Tab-separated table of C-alpha atoms in Angstrom:
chain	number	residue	atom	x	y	z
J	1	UNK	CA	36.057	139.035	-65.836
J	2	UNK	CA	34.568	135.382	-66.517
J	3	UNK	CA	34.278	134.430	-69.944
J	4	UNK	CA	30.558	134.303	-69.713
J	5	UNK	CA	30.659	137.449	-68.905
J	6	UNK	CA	33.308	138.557	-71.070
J	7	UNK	CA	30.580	136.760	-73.618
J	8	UNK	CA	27.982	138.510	-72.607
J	9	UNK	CA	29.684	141.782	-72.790
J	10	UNK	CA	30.219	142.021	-76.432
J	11	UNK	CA	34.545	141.159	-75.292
J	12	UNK	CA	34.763	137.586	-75.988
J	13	UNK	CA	35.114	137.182	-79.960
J	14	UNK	CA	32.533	135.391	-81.894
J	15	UNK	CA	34.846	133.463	-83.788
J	16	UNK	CA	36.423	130.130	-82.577
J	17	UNK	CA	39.399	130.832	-84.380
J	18	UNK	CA	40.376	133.959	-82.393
J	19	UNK	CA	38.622	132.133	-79.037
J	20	UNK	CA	41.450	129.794	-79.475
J	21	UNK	CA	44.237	131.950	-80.209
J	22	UNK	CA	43.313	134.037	-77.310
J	23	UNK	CA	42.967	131.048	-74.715
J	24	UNK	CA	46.324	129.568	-75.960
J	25	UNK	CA	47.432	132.534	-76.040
J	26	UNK	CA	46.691	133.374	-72.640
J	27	UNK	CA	47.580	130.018	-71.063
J	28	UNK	CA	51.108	129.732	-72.866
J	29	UNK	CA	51.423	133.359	-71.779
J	30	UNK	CA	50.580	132.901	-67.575
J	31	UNK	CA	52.844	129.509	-67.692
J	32	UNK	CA	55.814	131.218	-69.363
J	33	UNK	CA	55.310	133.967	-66.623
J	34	UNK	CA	55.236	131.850	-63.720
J	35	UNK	CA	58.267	130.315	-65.142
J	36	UNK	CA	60.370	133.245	-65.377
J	37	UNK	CA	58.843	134.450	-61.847
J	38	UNK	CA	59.700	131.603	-60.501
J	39	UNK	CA	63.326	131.254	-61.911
J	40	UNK	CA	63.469	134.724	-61.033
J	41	UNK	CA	62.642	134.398	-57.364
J	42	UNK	CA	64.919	131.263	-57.086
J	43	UNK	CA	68.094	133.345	-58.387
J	44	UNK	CA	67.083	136.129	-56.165
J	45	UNK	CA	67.000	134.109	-52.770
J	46	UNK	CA	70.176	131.972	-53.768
J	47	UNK	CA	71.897	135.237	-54.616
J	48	UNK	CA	70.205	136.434	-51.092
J	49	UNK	CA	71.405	133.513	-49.951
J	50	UNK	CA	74.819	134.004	-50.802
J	51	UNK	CA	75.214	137.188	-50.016
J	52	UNK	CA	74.590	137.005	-46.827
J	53	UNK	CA	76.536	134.012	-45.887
J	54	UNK	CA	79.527	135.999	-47.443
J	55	UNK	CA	78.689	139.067	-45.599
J	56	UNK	CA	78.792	137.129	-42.205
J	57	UNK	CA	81.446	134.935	-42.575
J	58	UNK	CA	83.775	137.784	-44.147
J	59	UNK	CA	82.229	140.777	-41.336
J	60	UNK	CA	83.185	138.685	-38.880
J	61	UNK	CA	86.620	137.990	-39.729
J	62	UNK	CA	87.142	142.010	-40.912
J	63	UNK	CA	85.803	143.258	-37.338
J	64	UNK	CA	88.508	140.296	-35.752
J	65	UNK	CA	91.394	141.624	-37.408
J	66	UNK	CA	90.456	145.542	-36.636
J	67	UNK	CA	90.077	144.626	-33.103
J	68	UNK	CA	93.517	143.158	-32.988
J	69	UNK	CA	94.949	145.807	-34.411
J	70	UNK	CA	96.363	148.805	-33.019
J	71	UNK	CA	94.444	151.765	-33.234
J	72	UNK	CA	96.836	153.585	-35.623
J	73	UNK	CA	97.091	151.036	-38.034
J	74	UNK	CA	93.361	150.391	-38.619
J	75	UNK	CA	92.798	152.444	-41.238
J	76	UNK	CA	95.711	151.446	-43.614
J	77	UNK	CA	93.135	148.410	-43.723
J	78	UNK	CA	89.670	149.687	-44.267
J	79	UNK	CA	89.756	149.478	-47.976
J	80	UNK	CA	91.034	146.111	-47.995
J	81	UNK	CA	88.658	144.471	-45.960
J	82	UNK	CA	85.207	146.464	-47.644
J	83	UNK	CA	83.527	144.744	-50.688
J	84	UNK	CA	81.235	145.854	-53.211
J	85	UNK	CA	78.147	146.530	-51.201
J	86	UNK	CA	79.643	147.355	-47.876
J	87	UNK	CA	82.934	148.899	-46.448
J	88	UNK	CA	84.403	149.442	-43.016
J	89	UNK	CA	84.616	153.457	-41.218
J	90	UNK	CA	86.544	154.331	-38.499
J	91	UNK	CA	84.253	156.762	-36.471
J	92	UNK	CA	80.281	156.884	-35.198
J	93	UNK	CA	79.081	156.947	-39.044
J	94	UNK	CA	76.300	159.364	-40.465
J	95	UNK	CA	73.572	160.073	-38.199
J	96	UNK	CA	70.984	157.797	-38.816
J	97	UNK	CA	67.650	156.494	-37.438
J	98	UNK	CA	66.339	152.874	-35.359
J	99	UNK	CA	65.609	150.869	-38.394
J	100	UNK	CA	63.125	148.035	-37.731
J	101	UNK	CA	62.282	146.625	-41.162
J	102	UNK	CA	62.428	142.688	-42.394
J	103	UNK	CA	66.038	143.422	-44.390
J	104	UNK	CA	67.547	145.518	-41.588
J	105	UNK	CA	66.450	142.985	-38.940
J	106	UNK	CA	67.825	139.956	-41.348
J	107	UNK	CA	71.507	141.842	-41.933
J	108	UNK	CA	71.676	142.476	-38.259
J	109	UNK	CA	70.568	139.010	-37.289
J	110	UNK	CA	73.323	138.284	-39.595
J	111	UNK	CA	76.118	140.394	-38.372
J	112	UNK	CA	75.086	139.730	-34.332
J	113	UNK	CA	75.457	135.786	-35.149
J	114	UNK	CA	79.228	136.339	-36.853
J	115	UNK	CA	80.276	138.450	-34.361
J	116	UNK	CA	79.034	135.980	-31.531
J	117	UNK	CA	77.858	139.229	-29.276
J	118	UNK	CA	81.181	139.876	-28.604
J	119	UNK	CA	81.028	143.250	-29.295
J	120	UNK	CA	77.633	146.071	-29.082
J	121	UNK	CA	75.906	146.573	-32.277
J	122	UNK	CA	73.168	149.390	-33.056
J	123	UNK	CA	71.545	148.930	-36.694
J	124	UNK	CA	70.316	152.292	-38.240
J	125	UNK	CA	68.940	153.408	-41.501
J	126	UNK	CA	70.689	156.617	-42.995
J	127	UNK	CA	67.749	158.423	-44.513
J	128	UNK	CA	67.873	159.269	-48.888
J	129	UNK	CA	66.767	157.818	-52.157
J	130	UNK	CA	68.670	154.632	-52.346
J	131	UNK	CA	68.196	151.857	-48.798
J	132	UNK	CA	71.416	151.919	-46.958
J	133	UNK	CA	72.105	150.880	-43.435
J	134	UNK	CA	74.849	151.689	-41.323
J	135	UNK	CA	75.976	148.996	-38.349
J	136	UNK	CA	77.547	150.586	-35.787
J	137	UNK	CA	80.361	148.292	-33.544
J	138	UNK	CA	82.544	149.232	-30.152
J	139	UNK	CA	85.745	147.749	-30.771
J	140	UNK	CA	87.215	146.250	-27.267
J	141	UNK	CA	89.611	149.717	-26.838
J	142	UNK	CA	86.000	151.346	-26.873
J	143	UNK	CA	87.440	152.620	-30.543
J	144	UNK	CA	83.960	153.115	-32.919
J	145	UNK	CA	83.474	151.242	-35.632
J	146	UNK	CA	80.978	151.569	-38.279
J	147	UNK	CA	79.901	149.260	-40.779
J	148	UNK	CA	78.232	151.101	-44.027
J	149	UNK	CA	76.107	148.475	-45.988
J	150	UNK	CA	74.282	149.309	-49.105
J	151	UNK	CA	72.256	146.371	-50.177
J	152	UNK	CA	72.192	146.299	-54.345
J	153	UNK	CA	69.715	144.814	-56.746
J	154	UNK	CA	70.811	140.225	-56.041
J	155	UNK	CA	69.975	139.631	-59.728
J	156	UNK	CA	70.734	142.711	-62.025
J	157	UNK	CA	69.026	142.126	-65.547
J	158	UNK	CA	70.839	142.244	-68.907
J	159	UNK	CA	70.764	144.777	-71.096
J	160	UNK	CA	70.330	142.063	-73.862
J	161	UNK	CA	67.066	140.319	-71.944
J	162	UNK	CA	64.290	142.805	-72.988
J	163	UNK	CA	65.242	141.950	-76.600
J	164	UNK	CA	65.275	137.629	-75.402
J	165	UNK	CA	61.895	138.241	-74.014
J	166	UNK	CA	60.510	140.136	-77.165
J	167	UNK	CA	61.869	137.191	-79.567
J	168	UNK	CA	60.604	134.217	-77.278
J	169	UNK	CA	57.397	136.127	-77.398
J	170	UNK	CA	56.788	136.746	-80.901
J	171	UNK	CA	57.626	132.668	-81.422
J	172	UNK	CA	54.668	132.305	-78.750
J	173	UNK	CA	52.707	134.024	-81.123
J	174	UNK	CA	53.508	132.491	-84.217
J	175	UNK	CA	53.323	129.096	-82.941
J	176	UNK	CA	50.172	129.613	-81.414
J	177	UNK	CA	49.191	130.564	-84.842
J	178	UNK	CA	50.057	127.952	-86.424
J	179	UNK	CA	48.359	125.863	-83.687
J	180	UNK	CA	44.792	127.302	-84.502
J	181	UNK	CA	45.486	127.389	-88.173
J	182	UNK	CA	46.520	123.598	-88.195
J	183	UNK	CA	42.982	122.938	-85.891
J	184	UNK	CA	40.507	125.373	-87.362
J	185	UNK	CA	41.100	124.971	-91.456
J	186	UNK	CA	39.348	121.565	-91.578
J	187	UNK	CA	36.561	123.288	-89.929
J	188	UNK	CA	36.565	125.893	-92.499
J	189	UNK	CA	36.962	123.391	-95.964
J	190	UNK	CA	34.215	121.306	-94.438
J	191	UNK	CA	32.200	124.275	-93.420
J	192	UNK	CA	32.394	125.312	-97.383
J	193	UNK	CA	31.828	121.885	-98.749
J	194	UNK	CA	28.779	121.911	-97.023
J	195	UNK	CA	27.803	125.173	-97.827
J	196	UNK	CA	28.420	123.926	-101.441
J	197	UNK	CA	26.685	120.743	-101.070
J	198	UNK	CA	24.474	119.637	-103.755
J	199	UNK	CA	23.949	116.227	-104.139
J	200	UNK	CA	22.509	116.963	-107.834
J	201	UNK	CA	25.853	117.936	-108.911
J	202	UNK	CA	29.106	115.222	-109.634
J	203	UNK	CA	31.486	117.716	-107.412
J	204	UNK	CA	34.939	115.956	-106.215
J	205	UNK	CA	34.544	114.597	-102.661
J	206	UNK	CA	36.058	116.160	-99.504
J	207	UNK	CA	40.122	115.052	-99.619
J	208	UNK	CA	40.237	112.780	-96.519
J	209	UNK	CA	43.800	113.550	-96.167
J	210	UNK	CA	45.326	115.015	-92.692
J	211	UNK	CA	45.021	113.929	-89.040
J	212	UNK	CA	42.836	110.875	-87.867
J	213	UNK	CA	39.864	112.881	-86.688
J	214	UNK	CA	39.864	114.989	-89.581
J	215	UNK	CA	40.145	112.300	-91.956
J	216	UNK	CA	37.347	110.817	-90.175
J	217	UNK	CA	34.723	113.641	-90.135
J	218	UNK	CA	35.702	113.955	-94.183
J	219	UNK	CA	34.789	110.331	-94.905
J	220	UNK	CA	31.423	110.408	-92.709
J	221	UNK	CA	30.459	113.702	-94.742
J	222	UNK	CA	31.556	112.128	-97.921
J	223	UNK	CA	29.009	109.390	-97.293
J	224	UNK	CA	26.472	111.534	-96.148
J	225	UNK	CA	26.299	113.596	-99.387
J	226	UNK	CA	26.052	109.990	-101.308
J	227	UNK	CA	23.621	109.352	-99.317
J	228	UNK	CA	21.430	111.901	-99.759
J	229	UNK	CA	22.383	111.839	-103.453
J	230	UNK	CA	21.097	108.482	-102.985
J	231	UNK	CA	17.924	109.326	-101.637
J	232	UNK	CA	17.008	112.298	-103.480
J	233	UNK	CA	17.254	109.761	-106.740
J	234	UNK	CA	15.625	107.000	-105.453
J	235	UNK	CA	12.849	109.632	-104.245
J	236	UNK	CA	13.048	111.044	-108.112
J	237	UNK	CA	12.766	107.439	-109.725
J	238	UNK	CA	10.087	106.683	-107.469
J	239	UNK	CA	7.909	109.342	-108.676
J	240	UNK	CA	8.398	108.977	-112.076
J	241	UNK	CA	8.143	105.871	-112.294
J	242	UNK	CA	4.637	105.922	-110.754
J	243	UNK	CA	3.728	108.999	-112.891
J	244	UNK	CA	4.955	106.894	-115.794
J	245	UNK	CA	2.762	104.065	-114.951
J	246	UNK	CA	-0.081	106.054	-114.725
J	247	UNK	CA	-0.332	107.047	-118.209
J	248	UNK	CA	-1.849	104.083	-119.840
J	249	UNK	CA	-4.686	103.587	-116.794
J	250	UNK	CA	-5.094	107.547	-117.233
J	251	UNK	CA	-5.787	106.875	-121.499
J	252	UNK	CA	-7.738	103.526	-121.292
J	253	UNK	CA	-10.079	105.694	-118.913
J	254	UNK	CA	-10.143	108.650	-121.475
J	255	UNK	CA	-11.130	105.953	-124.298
J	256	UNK	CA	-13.896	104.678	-122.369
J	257	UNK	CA	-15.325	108.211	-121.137
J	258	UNK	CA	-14.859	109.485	-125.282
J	259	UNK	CA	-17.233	106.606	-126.240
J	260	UNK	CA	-19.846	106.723	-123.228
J	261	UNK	CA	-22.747	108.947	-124.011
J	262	UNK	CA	-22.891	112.404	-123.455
J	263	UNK	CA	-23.978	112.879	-119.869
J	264	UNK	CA	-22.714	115.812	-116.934
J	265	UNK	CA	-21.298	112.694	-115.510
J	266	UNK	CA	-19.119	112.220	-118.593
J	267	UNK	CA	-17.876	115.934	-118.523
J	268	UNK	CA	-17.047	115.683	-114.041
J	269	UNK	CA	-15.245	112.586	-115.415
J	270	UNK	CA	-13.204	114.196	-118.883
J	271	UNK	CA	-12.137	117.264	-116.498
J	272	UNK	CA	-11.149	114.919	-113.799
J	273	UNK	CA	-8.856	112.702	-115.856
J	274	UNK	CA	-7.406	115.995	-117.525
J	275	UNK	CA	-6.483	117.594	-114.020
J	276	UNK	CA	-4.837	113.885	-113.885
J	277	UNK	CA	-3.222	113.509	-116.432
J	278	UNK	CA	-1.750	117.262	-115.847
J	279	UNK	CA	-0.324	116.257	-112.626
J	280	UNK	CA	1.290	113.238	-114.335
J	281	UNK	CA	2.615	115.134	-117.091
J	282	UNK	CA	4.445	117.747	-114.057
J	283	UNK	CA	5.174	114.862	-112.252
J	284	UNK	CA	7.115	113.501	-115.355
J	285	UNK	CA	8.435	116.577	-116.250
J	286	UNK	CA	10.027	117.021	-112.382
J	287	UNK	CA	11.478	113.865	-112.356
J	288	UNK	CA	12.979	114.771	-115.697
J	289	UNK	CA	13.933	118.552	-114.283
J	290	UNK	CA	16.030	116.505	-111.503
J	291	UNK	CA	18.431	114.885	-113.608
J	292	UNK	CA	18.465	117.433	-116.303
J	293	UNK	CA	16.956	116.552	-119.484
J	294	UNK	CA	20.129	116.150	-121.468
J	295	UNK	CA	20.224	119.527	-123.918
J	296	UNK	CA	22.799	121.123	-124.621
J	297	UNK	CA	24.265	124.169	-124.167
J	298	UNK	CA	23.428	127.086	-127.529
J	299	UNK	CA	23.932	130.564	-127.726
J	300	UNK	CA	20.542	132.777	-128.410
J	301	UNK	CA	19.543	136.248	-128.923
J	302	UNK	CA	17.890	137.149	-125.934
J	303	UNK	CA	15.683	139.548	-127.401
J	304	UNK	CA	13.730	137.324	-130.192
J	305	UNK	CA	13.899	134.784	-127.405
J	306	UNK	CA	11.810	136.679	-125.170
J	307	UNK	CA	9.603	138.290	-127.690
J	308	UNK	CA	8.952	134.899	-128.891
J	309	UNK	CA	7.393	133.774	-125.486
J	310	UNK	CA	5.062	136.530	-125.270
J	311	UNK	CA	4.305	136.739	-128.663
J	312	UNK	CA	3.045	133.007	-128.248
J	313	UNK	CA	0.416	133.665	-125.286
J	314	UNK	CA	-0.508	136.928	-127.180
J	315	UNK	CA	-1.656	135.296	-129.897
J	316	UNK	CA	-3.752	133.234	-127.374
J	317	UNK	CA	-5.037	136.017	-126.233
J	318	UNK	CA	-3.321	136.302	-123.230
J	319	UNK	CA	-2.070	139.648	-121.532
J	320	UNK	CA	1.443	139.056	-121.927
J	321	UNK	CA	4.182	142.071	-122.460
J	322	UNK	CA	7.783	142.809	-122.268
J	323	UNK	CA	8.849	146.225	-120.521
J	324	UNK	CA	12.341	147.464	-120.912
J	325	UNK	CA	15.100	146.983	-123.626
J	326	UNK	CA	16.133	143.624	-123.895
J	327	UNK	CA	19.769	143.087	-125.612
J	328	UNK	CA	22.432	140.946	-125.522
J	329	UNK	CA	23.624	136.901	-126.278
J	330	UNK	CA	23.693	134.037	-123.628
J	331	UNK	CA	24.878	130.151	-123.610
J	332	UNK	CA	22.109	128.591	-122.105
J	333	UNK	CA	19.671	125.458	-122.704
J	334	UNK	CA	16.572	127.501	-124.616
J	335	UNK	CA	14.301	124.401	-123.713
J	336	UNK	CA	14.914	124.628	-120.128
J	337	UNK	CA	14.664	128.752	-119.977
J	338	UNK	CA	11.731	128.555	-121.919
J	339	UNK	CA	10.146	126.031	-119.647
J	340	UNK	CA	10.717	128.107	-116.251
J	341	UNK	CA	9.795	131.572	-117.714
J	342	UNK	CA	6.514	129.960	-119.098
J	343	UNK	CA	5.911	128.397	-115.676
J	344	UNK	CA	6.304	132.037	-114.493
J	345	UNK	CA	4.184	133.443	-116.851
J	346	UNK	CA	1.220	130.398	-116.519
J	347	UNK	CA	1.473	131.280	-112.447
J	348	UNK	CA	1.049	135.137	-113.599
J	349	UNK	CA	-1.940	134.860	-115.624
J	350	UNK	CA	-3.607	131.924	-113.245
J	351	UNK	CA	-3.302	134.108	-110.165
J	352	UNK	CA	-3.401	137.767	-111.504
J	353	UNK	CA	-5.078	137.683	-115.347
J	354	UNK	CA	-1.792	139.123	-116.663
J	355	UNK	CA	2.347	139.002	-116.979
J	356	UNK	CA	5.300	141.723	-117.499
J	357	UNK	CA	8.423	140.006	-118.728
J	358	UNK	CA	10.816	142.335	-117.179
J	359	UNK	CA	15.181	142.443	-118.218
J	360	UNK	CA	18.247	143.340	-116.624
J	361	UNK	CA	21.760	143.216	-116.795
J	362	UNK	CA	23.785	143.442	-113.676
J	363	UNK	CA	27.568	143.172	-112.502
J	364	UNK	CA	29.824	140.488	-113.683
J	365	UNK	CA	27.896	139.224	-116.501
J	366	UNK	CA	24.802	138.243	-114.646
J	367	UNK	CA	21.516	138.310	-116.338
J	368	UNK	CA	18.346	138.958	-114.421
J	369	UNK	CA	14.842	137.774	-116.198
J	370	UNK	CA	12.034	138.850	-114.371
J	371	UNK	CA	8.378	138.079	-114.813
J	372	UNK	CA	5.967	140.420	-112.286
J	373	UNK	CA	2.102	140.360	-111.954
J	374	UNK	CA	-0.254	142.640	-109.713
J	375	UNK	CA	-2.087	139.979	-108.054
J	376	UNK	CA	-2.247	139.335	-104.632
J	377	UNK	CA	1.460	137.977	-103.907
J	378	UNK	CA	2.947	135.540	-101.546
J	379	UNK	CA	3.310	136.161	-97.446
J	380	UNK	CA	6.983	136.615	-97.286
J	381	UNK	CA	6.736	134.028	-94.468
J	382	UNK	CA	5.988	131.294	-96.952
J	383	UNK	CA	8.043	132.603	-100.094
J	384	UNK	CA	10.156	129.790	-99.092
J	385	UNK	CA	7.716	127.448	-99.238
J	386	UNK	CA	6.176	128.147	-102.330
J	387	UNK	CA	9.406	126.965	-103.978
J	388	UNK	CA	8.862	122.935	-102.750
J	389	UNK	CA	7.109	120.657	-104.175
J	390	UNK	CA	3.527	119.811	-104.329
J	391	UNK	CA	3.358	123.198	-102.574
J	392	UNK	CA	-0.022	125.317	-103.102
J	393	UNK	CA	-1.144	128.358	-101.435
J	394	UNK	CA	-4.913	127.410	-102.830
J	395	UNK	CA	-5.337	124.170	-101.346
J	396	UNK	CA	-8.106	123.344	-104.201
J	397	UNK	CA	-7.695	120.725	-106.914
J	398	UNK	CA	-8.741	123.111	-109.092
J	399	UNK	CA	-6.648	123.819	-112.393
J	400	UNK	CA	-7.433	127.445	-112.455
J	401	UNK	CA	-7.171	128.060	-108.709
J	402	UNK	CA	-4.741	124.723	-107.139
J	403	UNK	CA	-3.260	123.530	-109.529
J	404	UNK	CA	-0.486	120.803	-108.941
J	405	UNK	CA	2.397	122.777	-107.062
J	406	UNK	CA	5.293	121.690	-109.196
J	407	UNK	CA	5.729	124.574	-111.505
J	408	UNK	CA	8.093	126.461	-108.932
J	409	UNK	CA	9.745	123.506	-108.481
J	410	UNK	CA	10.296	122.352	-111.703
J	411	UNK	CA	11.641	126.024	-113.239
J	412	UNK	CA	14.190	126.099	-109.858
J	413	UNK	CA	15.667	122.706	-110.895
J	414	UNK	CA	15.511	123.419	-114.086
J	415	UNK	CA	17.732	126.882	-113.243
J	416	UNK	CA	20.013	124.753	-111.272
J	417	UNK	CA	20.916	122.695	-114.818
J	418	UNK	CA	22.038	125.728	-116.828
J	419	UNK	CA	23.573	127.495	-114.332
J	420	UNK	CA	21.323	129.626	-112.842
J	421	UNK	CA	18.962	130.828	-110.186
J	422	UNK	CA	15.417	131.603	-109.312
J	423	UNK	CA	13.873	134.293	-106.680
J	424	UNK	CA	10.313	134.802	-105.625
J	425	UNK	CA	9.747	138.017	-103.935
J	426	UNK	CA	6.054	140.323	-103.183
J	427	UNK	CA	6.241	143.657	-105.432
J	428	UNK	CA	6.019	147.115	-103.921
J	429	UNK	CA	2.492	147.943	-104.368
J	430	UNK	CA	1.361	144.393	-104.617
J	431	UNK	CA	1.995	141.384	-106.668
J	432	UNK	CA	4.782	139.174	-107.137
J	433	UNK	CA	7.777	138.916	-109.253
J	434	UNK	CA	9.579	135.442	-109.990
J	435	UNK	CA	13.257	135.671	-110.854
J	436	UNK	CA	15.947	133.524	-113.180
J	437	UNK	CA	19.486	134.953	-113.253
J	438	UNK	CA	21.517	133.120	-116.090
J	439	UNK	CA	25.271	134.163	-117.054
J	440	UNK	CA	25.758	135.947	-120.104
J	441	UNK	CA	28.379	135.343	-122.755
């Protein structure tokens, strides 16, 4: 099977580490076979090799000497003159039958050369569960001769190779091993630091120690992240700088429309520099989100804390209300928590007239603060989305409707500075519920 089809087959692993181990694997695997197969098959036609040069040279002096000999003295000298894998009868043999294979035809070829046709050979295989061959010779008195041949295994293995072959093998392993670890662990601590990455954060840099190429690809991704540190700042600076800037235009303007007379033009104009100045204010207070805003870390009892954010918009009259117990102490920045769950709550009441602050406590000290509404929600397509900048699902400029798409944006950055997290996801039975998950002490 291809590996495109083992690939396609569900076979082929989806990891490179094991795709490597397995073509190493397989590679060191087929050459140390053909090595031993070949080694193998070179012992086997030496010893083949030998062999049968002995058995000519030695059959042909054995079958001189019987011939020479008187007929009663022959077979004082059988069991001298046999070896290992043949011997010498005196007599027709076993009854046999016309043998025509490759190893009968080579031993016969063999014997019929030593003897120099001097004498009438017959080759026959004697029928049972081992191959053995009888040659059968007429002595010049016309005295039978028989030649019994049993060819054995040319390269018998040790009892002590199985054990060679297990050991050499389970170094193959090991080695190859140690060959994928070696190649695939910079893949896996750059594959974290980048799953880590956050250029907002003064993390170590990748260690450029190891091999060339390795040390390589960590110095390119080190710069890359200062880059894009870089970048992210400069974009940062940029925009509050401008939003900075455009305070004293923005108050100069507010001046002049306070003192013009009272006109609808004058009111298109005060609500225009309001929306503004609001979207210089969030603009500000992004830029400011970015590089956190300095504040340290306090502990606070979560339960006035919360109570004391909806008691706030309640006395506004807003429809603000906390479901659930809330309990429990966490070291956090109050300013920044206070400034994404009020974001949540402002989105609440802009989009759906009213806010549920919601608690929970869950697994390994993690604390879930949840504010839900019934309006109509996000598409989960663009739930995403709604977490960038600028980003408004109500295209209008309008405060109660548009506003300026930071708010999201500002509460995530602001999670990222004490630790934390924010989620956006659509309610069951409609509406939307914005998460902040915060450690607790």
């Amino acid at each position: 099977m291809s590996a495109a089809a083992a690939l396609r087959s569900g076979l082929w692993p989806n990891t490179l580490r094991a795709r490597l181990f397995l073509i190493l694997l397989a590679g060191l695997a087929i050459a140390y076979g053909l090595s031993f197969t070949v080694l193998y098959l070179e012992r086997t036609m030496s010893a083949k090799a030998i062999m049968l040069g002995t058995l000519e040279s030695d059959v042909a002096t054995s079958i001189a000497v019987l011939d020479r000999l008187p007929a009663d003295q022959r077979g004082g000298l059988l069991d001298r003159l046999s070896r290992g894998n043949y011997r010498f009868e005196l007599g027709p043999g076993l009854p046999g039958v016309p043998d025509t294979s490759r190893k009968a035809r080579e031993i016969g070829g063999r014997i019929e050369d030593a003897i120099g046709g001097s004498y009438p050979l017959r080759i026959e295989s004697i029928p049972g569960d081992i191959t053995r061959l009888q040659a059968h010779v007429t002595l010049s008195d016309g005295g039978p001769l028989t030649i019994d041949i049993t060819p054995r295994p040319p390269m018998p293995i040790a009892a002590w190779l199985p054990y060679v072959l297990a050991v050499q093998m389970a170094l193959l392993l090991l080695c190859t091993w140690f060959a994928v670890r070696q190649a695939i662990r910079p893949l896996g601590t750059l594959a974290a630091a980048a799953d880590a990455l956050d250029p907002n954060k003064k993390d170590p840099p990748l260690s450029e120690a190891g091999p060339s190429e390795v040390a390589h690809a960590a110095r390119a991704f080190n710069a890359m992240r200062e880059r894009i540190a870089h970048y992210l700042e400069e974009r940062v600076q940029i925009l509050a700088a401008i939003s900075h800037d455009l305070q004293t235009p923005i108050t100069r303007m507010r001046l002049r429309a306070d003192m013009a007379d009272d006109t609808p033009e004058k009111e298109k104009l005060v609500r225009d520099l309001g929306e503004i100045e609001r979207l210089v204010q969030d603009g500000i207070a992004y830029a400011r989100s970015a590089h956190g805003n300095g504040e340290k870390l306090s502990r606070i009892d979560l339960s006035s804390f919360i109570d004391s954010i909806a008691y706030d918009y309640q006395d506004t009259g807003k429809a603000v209300s906390v479901i659930g117990l809330v309990q429990g102490v966490a070291a956090t920045k109050p300013h920044a928590l206070r400034r994404i769950l009020t974001n949540f709550v402002d989105n609440a009441l802009k989009f759906a007239g009213a806010a549920e602050i919601g608690f929970e406590r869950r697994g390994e000290g993690v604390i879930a603060i949840t504010v839900m509404d019934r309006g109509t929600g996000i598409p989960d397509a663009m739930l995403d989305a709604a977490m960038q900048p600028f980003f408004r699902l109500e295209q209008s400029r309008n405060r109660e409707t548009g506003g300026t798409g930071l708010g999201l944006a500002i509460a995530e950055q602001l999670a990222a500075t004490i630790g934390g997290s924010v989620r956006l996801y659509n309610r069951e039975g409609g509406g939307l519920a914005a998460e902040v998950t915060i450690r607790a002490s």
